[in-house]
PDB file of C-alpha atoms and ligand atoms in Angstrom:
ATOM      1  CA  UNK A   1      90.764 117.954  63.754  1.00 71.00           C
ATOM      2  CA  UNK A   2      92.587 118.259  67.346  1.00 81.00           C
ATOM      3  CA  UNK A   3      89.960 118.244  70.097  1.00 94.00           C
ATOM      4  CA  UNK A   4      92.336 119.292  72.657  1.00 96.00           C
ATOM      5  CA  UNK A   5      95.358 120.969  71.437  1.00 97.00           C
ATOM      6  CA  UNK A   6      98.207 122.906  73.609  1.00 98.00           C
ATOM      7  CA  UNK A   7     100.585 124.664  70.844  1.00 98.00           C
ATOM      8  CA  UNK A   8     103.904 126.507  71.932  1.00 98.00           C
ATOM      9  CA  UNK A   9     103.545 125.502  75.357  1.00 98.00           C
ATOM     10  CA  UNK A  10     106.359 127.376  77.593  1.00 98.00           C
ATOM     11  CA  UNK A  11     106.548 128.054  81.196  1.00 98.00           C
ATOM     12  CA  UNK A  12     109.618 129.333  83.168  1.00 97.00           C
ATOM     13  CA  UNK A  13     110.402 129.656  86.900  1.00 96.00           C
ATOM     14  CA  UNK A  14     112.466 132.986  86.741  1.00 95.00           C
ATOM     15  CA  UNK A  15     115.122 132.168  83.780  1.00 93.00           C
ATOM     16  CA  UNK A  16     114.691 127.906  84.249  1.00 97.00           C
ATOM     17  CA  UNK A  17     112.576 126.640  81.483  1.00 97.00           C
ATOM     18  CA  UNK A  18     110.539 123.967  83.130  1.00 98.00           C
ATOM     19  CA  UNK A  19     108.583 123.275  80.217  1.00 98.00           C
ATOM     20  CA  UNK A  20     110.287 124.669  76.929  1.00 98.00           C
ATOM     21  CA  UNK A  21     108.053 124.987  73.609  1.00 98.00           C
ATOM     22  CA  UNK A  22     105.715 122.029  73.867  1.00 98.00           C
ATOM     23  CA  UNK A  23     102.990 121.603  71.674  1.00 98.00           C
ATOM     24  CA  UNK A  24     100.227 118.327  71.553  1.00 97.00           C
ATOM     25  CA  UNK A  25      97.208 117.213  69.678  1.00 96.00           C
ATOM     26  CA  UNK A  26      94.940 115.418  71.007  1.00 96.00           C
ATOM     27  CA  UNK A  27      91.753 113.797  69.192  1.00 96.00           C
ATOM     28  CA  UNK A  28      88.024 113.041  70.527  1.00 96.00           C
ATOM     29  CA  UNK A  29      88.811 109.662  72.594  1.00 96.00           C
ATOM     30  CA  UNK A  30      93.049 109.559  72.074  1.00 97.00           C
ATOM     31  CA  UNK A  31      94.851 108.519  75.180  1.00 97.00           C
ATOM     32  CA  UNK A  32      97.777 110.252  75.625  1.00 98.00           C
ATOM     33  CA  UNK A  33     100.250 108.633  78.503  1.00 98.00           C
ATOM     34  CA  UNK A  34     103.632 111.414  79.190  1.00 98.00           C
ATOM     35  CA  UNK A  35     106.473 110.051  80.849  1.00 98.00           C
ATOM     36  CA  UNK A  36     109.901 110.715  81.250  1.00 97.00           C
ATOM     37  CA  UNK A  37     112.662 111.153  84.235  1.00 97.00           C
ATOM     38  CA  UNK A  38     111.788 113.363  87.397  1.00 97.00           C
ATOM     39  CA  UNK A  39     112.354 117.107  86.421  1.00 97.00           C
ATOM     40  CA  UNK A  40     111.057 116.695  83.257  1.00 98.00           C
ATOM     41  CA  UNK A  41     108.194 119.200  83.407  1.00 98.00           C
ATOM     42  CA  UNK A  42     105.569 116.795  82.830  1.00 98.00           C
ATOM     43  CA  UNK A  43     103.300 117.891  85.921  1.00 98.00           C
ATOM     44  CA  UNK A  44     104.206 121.593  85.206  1.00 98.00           C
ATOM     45  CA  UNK A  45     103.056 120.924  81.497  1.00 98.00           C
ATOM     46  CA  UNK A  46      99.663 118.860  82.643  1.00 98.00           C
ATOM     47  CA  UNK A  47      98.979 121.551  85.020  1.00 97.00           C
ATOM     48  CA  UNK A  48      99.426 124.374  82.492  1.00 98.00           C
ATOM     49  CA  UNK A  49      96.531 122.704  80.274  1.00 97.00           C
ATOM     50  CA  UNK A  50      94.120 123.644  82.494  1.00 95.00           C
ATOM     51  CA  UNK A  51      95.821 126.610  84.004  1.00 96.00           C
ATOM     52  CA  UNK A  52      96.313 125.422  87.204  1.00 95.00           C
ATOM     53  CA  UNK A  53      99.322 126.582  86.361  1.00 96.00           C
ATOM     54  CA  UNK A  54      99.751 130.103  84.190  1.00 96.00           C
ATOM     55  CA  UNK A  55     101.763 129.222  81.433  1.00 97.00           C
ATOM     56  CA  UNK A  56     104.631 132.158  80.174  1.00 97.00           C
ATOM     57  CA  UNK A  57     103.341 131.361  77.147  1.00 97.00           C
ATOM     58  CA  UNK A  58     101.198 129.313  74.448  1.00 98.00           C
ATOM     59  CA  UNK A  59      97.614 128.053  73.584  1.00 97.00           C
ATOM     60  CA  UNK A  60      95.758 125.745  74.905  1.00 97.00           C
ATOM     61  CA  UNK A  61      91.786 124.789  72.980  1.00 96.00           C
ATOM     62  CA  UNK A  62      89.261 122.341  74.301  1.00 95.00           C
ATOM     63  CA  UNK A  63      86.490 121.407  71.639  1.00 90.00           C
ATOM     64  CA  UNK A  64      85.379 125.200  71.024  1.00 88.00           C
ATOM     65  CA  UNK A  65      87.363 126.953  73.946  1.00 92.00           C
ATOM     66  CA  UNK A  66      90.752 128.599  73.497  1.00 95.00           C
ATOM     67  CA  UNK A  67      92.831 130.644  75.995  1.00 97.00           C
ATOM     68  CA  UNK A  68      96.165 132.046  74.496  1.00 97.00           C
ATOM     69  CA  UNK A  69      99.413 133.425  77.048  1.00 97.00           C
ATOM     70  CA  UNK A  70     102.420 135.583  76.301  1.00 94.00           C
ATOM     71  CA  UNK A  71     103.342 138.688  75.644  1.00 91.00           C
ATOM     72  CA  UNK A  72     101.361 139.365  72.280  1.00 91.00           C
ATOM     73  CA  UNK A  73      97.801 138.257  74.076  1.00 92.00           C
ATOM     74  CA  UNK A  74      95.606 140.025  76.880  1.00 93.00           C
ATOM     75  CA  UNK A  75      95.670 138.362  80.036  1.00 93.00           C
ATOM     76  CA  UNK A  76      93.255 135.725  79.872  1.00 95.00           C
ATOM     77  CA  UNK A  77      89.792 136.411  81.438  1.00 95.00           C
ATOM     78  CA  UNK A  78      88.342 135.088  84.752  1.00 94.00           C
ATOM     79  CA  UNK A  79      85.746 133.725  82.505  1.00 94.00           C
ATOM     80  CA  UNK A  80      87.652 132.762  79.683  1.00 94.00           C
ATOM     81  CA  UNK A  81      89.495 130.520  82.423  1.00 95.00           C
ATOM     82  CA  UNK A  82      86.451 129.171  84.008  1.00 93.00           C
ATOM     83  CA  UNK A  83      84.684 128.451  80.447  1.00 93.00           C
ATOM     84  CA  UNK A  84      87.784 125.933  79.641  1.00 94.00           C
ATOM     85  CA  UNK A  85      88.172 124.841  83.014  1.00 93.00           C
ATOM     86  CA  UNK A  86      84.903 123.638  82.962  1.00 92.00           C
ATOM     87  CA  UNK A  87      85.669 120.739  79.989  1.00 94.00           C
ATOM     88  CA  UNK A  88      88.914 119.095  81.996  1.00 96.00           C
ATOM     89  CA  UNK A  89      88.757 116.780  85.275  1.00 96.00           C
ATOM     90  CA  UNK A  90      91.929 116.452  86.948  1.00 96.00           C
ATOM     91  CA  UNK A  91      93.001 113.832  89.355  1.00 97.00           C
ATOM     92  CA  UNK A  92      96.330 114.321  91.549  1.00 95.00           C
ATOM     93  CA  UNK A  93      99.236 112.378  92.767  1.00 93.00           C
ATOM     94  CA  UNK A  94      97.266 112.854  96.449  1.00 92.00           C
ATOM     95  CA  UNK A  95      93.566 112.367  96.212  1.00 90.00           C
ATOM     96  CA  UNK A  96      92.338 116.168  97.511  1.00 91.00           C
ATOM     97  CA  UNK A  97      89.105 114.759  98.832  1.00 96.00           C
ATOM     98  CA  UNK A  98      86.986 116.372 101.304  1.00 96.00           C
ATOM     99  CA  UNK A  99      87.850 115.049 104.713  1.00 97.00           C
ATOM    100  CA  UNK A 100      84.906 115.830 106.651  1.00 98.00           C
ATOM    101  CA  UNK A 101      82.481 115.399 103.550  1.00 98.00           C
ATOM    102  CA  UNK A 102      80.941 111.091 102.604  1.00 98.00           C
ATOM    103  CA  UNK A 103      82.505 109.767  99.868  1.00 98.00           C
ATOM    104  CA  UNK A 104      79.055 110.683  98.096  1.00 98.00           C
ATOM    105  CA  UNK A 105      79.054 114.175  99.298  1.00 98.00           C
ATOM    106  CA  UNK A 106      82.109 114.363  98.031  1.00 98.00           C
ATOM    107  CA  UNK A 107      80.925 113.643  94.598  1.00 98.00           C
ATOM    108  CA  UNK A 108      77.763 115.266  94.747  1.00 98.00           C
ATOM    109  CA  UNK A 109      78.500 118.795  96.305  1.00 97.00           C
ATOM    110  CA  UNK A 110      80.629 120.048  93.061  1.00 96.00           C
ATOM    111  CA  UNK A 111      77.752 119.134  90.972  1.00 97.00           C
ATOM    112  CA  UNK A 112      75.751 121.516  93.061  1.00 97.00           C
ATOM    113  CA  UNK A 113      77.932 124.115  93.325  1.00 95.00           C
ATOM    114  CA  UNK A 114      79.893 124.016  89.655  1.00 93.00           C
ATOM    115  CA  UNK A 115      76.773 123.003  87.478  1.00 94.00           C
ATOM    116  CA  UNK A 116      73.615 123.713  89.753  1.00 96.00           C
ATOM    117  CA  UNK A 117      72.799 120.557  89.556  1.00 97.00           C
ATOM    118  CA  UNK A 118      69.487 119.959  92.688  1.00 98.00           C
ATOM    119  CA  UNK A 119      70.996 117.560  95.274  1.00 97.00           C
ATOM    120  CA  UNK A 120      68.780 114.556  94.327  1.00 97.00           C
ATOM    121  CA  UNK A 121      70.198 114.842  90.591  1.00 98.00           C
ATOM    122  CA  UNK A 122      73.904 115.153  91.954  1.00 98.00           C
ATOM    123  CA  UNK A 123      73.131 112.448  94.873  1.00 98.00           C
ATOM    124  CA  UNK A 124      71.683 109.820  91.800  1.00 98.00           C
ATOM    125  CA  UNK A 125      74.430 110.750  89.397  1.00 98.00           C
ATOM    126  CA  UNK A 126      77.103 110.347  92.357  1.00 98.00           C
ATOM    127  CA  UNK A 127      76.016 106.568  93.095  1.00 98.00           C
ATOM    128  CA  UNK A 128      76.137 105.675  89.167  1.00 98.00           C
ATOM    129  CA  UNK A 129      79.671 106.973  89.539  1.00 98.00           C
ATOM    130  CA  UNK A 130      80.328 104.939  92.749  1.00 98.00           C
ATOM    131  CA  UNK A 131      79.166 101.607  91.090  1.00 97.00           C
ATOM    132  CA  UNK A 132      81.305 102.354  88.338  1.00 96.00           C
ATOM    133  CA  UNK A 133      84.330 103.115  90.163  1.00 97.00           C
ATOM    134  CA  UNK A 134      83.503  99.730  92.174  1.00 96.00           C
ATOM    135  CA  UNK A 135      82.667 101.587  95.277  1.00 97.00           C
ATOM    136  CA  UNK A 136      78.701 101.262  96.032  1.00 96.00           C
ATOM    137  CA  UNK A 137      78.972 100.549  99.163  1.00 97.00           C
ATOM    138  CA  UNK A 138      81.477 103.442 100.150  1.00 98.00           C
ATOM    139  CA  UNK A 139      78.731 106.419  99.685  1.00 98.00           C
ATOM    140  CA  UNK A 140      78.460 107.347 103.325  1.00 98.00           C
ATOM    141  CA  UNK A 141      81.741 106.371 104.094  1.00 98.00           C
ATOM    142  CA  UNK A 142      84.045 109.025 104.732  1.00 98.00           C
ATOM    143  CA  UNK A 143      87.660 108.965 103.045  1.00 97.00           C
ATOM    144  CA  UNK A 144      89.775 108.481 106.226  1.00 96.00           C
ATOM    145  CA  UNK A 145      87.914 105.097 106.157  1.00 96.00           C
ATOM    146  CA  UNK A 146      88.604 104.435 102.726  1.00 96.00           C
ATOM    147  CA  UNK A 147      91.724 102.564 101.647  1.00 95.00           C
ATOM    148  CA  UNK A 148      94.490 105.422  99.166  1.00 95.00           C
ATOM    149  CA  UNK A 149      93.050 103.141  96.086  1.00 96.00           C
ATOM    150  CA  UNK A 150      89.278 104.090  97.139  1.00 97.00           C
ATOM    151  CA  UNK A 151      89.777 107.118  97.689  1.00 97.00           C
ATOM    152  CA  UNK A 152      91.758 107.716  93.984  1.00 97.00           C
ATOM    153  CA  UNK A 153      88.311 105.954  92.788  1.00 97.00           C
ATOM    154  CA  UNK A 154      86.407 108.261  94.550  1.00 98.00           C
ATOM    155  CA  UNK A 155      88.421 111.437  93.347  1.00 98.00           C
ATOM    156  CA  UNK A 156      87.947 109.896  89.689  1.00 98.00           C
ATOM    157  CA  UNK A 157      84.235 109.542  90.590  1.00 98.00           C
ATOM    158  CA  UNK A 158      84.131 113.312  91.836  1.00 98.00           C
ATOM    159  CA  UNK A 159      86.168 114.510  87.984  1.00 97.00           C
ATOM    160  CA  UNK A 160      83.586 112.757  86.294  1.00 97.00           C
ATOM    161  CA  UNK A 161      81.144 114.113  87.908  1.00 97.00           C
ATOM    162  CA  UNK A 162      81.616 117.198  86.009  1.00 96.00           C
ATOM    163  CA  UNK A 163      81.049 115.724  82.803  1.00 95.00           C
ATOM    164  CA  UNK A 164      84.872 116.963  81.653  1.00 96.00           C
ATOM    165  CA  UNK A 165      85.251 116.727  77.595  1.00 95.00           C
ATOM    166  CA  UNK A 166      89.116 115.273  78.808  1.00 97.00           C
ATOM    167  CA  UNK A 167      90.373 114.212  81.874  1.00 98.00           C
ATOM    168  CA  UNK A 168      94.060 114.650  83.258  1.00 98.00           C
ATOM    169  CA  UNK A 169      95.234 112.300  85.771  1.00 98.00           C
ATOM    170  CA  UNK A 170      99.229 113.611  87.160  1.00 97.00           C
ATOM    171  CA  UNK A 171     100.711 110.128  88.678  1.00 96.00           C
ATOM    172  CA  UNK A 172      97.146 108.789  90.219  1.00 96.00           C
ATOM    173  CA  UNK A 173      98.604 105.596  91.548  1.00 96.00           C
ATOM    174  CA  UNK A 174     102.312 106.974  92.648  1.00 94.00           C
ATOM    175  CA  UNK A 175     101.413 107.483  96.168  1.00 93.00           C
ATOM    176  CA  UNK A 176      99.651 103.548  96.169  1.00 95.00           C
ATOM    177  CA  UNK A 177     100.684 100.153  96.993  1.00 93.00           C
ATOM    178  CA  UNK A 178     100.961  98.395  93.668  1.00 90.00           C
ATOM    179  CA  UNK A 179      98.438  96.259  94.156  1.00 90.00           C
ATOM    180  CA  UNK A 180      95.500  99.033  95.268  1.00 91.00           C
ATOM    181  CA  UNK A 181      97.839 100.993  92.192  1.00 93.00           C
ATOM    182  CA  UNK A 182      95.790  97.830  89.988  1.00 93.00           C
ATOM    183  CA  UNK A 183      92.382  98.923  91.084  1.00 94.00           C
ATOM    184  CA  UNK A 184      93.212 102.727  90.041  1.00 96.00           C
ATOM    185  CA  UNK A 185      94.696 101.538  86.949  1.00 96.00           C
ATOM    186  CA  UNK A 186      91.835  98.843  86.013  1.00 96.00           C
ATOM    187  CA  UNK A 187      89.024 102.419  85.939  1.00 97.00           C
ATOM    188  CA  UNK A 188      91.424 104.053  84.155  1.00 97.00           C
ATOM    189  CA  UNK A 189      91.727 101.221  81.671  1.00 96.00           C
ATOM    190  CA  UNK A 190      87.604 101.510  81.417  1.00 96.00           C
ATOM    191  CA  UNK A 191      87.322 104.722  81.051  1.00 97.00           C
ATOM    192  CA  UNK A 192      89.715 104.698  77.767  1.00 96.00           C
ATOM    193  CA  UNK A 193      87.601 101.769  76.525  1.00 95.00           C
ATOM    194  CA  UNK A 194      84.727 103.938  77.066  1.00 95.00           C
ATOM    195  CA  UNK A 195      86.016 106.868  75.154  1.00 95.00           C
ATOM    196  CA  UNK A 196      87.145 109.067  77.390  1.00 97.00           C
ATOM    197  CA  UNK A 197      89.875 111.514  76.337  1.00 97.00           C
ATOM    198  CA  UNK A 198      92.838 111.344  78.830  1.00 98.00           C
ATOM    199  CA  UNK A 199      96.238 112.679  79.454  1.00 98.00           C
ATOM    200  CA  UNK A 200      97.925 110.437  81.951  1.00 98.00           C
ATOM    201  CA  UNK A 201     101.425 111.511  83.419  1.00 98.00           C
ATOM    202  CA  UNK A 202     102.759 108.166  84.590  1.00 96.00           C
ATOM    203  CA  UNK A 203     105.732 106.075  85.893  1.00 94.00           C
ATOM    204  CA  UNK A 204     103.292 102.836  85.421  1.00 93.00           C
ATOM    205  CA  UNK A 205     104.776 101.786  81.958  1.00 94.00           C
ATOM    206  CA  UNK A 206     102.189  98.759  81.398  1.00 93.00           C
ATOM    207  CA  UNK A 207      99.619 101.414  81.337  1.00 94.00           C
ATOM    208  CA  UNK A 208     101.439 103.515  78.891  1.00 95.00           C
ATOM    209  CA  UNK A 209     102.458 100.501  76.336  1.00 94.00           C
ATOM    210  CA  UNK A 210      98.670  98.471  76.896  1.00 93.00           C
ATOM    211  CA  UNK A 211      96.195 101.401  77.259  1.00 94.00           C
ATOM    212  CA  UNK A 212      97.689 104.831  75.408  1.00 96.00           C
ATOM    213  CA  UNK A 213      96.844 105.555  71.898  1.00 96.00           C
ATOM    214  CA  UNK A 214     100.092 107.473  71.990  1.00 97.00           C
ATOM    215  CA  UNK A 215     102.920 108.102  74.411  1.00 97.00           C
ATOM    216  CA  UNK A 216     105.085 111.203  74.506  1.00 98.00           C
ATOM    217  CA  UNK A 217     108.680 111.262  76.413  1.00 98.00           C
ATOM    218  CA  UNK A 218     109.512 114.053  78.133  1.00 98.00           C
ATOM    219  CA  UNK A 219     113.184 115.295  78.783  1.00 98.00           C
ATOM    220  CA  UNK A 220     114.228 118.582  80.371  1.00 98.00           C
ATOM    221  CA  UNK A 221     111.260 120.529  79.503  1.00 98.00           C
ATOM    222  CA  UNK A 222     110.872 119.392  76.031  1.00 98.00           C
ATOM    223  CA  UNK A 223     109.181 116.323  73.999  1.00 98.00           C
ATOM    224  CA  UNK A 224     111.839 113.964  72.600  1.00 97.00           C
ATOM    225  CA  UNK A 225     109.349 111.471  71.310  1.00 96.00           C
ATOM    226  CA  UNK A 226     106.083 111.116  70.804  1.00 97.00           C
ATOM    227  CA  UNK A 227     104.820 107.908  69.123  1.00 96.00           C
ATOM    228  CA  UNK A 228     102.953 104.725  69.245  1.00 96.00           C
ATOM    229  CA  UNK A 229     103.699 102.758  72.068  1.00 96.00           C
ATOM    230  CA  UNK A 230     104.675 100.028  70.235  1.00 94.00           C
ATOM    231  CA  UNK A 231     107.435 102.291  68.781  1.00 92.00           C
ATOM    232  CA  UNK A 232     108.298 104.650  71.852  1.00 94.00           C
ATOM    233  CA  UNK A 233     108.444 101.749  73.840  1.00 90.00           C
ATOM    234  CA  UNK A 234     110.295  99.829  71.710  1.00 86.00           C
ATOM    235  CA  UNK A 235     113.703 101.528  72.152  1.00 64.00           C
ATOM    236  CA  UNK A 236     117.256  99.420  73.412  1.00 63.00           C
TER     237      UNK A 236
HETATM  238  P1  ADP B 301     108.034 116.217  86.523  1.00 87.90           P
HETATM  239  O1  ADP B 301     106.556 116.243  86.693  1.00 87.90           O
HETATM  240  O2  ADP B 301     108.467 115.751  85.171  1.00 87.90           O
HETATM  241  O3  ADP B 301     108.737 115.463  87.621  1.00 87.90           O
HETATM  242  P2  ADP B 301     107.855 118.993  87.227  1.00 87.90           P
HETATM  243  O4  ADP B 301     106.917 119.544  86.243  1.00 87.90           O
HETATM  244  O5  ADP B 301     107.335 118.677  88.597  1.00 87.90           O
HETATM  245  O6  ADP B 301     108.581 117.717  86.604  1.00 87.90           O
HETATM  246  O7  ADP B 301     109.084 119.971  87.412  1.00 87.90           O
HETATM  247  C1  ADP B 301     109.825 120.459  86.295  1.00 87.90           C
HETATM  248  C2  ADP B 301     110.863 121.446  86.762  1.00 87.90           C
HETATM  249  O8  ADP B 301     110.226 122.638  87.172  1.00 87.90           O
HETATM  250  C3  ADP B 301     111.678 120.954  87.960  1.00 87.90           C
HETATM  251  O9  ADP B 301     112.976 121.434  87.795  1.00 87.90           O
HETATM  252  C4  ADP B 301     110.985 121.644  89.130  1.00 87.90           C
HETATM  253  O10 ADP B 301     111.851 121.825  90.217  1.00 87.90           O
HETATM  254  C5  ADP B 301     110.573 122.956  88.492  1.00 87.90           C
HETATM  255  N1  ADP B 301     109.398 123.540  89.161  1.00 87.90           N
HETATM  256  C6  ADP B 301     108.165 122.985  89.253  1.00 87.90           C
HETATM  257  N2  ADP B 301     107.334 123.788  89.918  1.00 87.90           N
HETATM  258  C7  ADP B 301     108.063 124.867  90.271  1.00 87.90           C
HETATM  259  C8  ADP B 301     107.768 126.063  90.977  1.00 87.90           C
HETATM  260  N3  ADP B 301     106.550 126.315  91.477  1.00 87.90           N
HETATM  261  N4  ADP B 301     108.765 126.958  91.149  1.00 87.90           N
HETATM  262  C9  ADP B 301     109.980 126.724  90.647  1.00 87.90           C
HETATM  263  N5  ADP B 301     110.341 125.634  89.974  1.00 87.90           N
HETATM  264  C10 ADP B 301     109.383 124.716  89.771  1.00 87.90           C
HETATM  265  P1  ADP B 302     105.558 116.636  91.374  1.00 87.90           P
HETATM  266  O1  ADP B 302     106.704 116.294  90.453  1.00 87.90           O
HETATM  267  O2  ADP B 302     104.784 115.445  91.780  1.00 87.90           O
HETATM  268  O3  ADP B 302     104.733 117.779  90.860  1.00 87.90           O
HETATM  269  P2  ADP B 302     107.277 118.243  93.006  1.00 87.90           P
HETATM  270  O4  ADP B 302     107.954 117.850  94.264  1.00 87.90           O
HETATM  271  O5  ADP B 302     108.050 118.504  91.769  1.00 87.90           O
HETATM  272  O6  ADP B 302     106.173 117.130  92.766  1.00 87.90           O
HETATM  273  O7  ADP B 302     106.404 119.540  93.267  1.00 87.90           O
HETATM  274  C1  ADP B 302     105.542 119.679  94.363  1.00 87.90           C
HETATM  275  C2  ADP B 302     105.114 121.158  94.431  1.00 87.90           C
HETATM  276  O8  ADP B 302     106.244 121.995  94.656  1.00 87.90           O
HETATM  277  C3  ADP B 302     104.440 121.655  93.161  1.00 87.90           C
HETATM  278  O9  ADP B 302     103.394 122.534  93.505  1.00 87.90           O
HETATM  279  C4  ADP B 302     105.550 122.388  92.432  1.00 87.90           C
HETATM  280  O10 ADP B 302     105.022 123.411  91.619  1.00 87.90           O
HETATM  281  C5  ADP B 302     106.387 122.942  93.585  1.00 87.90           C
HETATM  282  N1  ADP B 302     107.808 123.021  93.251  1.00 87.90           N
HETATM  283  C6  ADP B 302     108.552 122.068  92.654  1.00 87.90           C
HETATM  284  N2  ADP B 302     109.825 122.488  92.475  1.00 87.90           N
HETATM  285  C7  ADP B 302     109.893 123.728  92.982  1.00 87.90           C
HETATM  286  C8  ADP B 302     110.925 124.707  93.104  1.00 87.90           C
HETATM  287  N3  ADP B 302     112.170 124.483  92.644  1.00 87.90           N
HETATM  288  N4  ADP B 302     110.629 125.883  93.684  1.00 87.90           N
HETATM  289  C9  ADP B 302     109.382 126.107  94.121  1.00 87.90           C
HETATM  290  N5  ADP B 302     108.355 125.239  94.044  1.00 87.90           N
HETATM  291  C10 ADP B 302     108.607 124.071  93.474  1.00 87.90           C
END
């Protein structure tokens, strides 16, 4: 069975469909890498999985959670929203850290404030996270000190955190130097070996052919394929 599944995805910007009818399963542990030219709709479609973006229409379910959109459904509760929220990290192009919070606080303070977690717990739980990311000895630096590559680390750190059931990452190392783009790319790389269920939107195609389950092309709001990478990546 799918553990995250969008079905019928469709969202349009007046009468432009930026993402037209797209559906994916996902199972427990599947990486899923989306690429595909500029335009596609592949950010608009990540963002509508966790309704960062309303979608016009469709369903998206996460393990037991499932919010449906269009015009045969009530508008989705508040807490509906929240509930399925609550099971997806998301990391951005630009890393969306606190400036005037430590890399730790930065980490810690959603665990207070999303899962009431005391400050001790989220402090200990936030330096597990830094030594995973590689970045112990960043806690009580804050990110203008921290290179664009440790401060993606940190912003995966901070998603963690929230102990997502999936975690969406839209272009994470676009707005890096290739070589801090490796240190990104090498915790991403872990956290699929670890199990982690991940959609990745990405231009990097060595990540999409070594470390996705599956990759799906993208193509004026649609999916054109969606395959092994081995066979998606395969094409003349
Ligand atoms: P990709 O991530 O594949 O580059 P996007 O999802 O960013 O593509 O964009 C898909 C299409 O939707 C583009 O034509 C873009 O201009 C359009 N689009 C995205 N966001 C908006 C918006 N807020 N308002 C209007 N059009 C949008
Ligand atoms: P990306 O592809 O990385 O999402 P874009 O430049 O497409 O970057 O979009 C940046 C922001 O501008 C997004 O919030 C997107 O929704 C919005 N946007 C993109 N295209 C349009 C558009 N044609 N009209 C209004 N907003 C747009």
């Amino acid at each position: 069975a799918a553990f995250v599944r969008a079905a019928n995805i469709v969202k349009a910007y007046g009468d432009h469909r930026a993402v037209d009818d797209v559906s994916m399963d996902l199972k427990a542990g599947e990486v899923v890498s989306i690429i595909g030219p500029s335009g596609a709709g592949k950010s608009t479609f990540l963002r509508c999985l966790n309704f960062l973006e309303m979608p016009t229409a469709g369903a998206v379910t996460i393990g037991d959670r499932s919010v449906a959109v269009g015009p045969d459904h009530a508008t989705p509760s508040r807490k509906d929203l929240a509930a399925l929220r609550r099971n997806v990290g998301m990391v951005f192009q630009s890393f969306n850290l606190f400036p005037h919070l430590t890399a730790l606080r930065n980490i810690s303070l959603p665990q207070e404030r999303v899962l009431g977690r005391s400050r001790q717990e989220a402090d200990e739980r936030s330096r597990a996270l830094l030594a995973r990311v590689g970045l112990k000895d960043k806690a009580d630096s804050y990110p203008s000190r921290c290179s664009g590559g440790q401060q993606q680390r940190i912003a995966i750190a901070r998603a963690l955190a929230l102990d997502p059931a999936v975690m969406l990452f839209d272009e994470p190392t676009s707005a890096l130097d290739p070589e801090v783009g490796m240190e990104v790319l090498a915790v991403m790389r872990e956290l699929a070996g670890d199990g982690m269920t991940m959609v990745v939107v990405t231009h990097e195609m060595a990540f999409a052919r070594d470390v996705s389950d599956r990759v799906v092309v993208m193509v004026d709001g649609a999916v054109v394929e969606d395959g092994s990478p081995e066979v998606v990546m395969s094409d003349p």
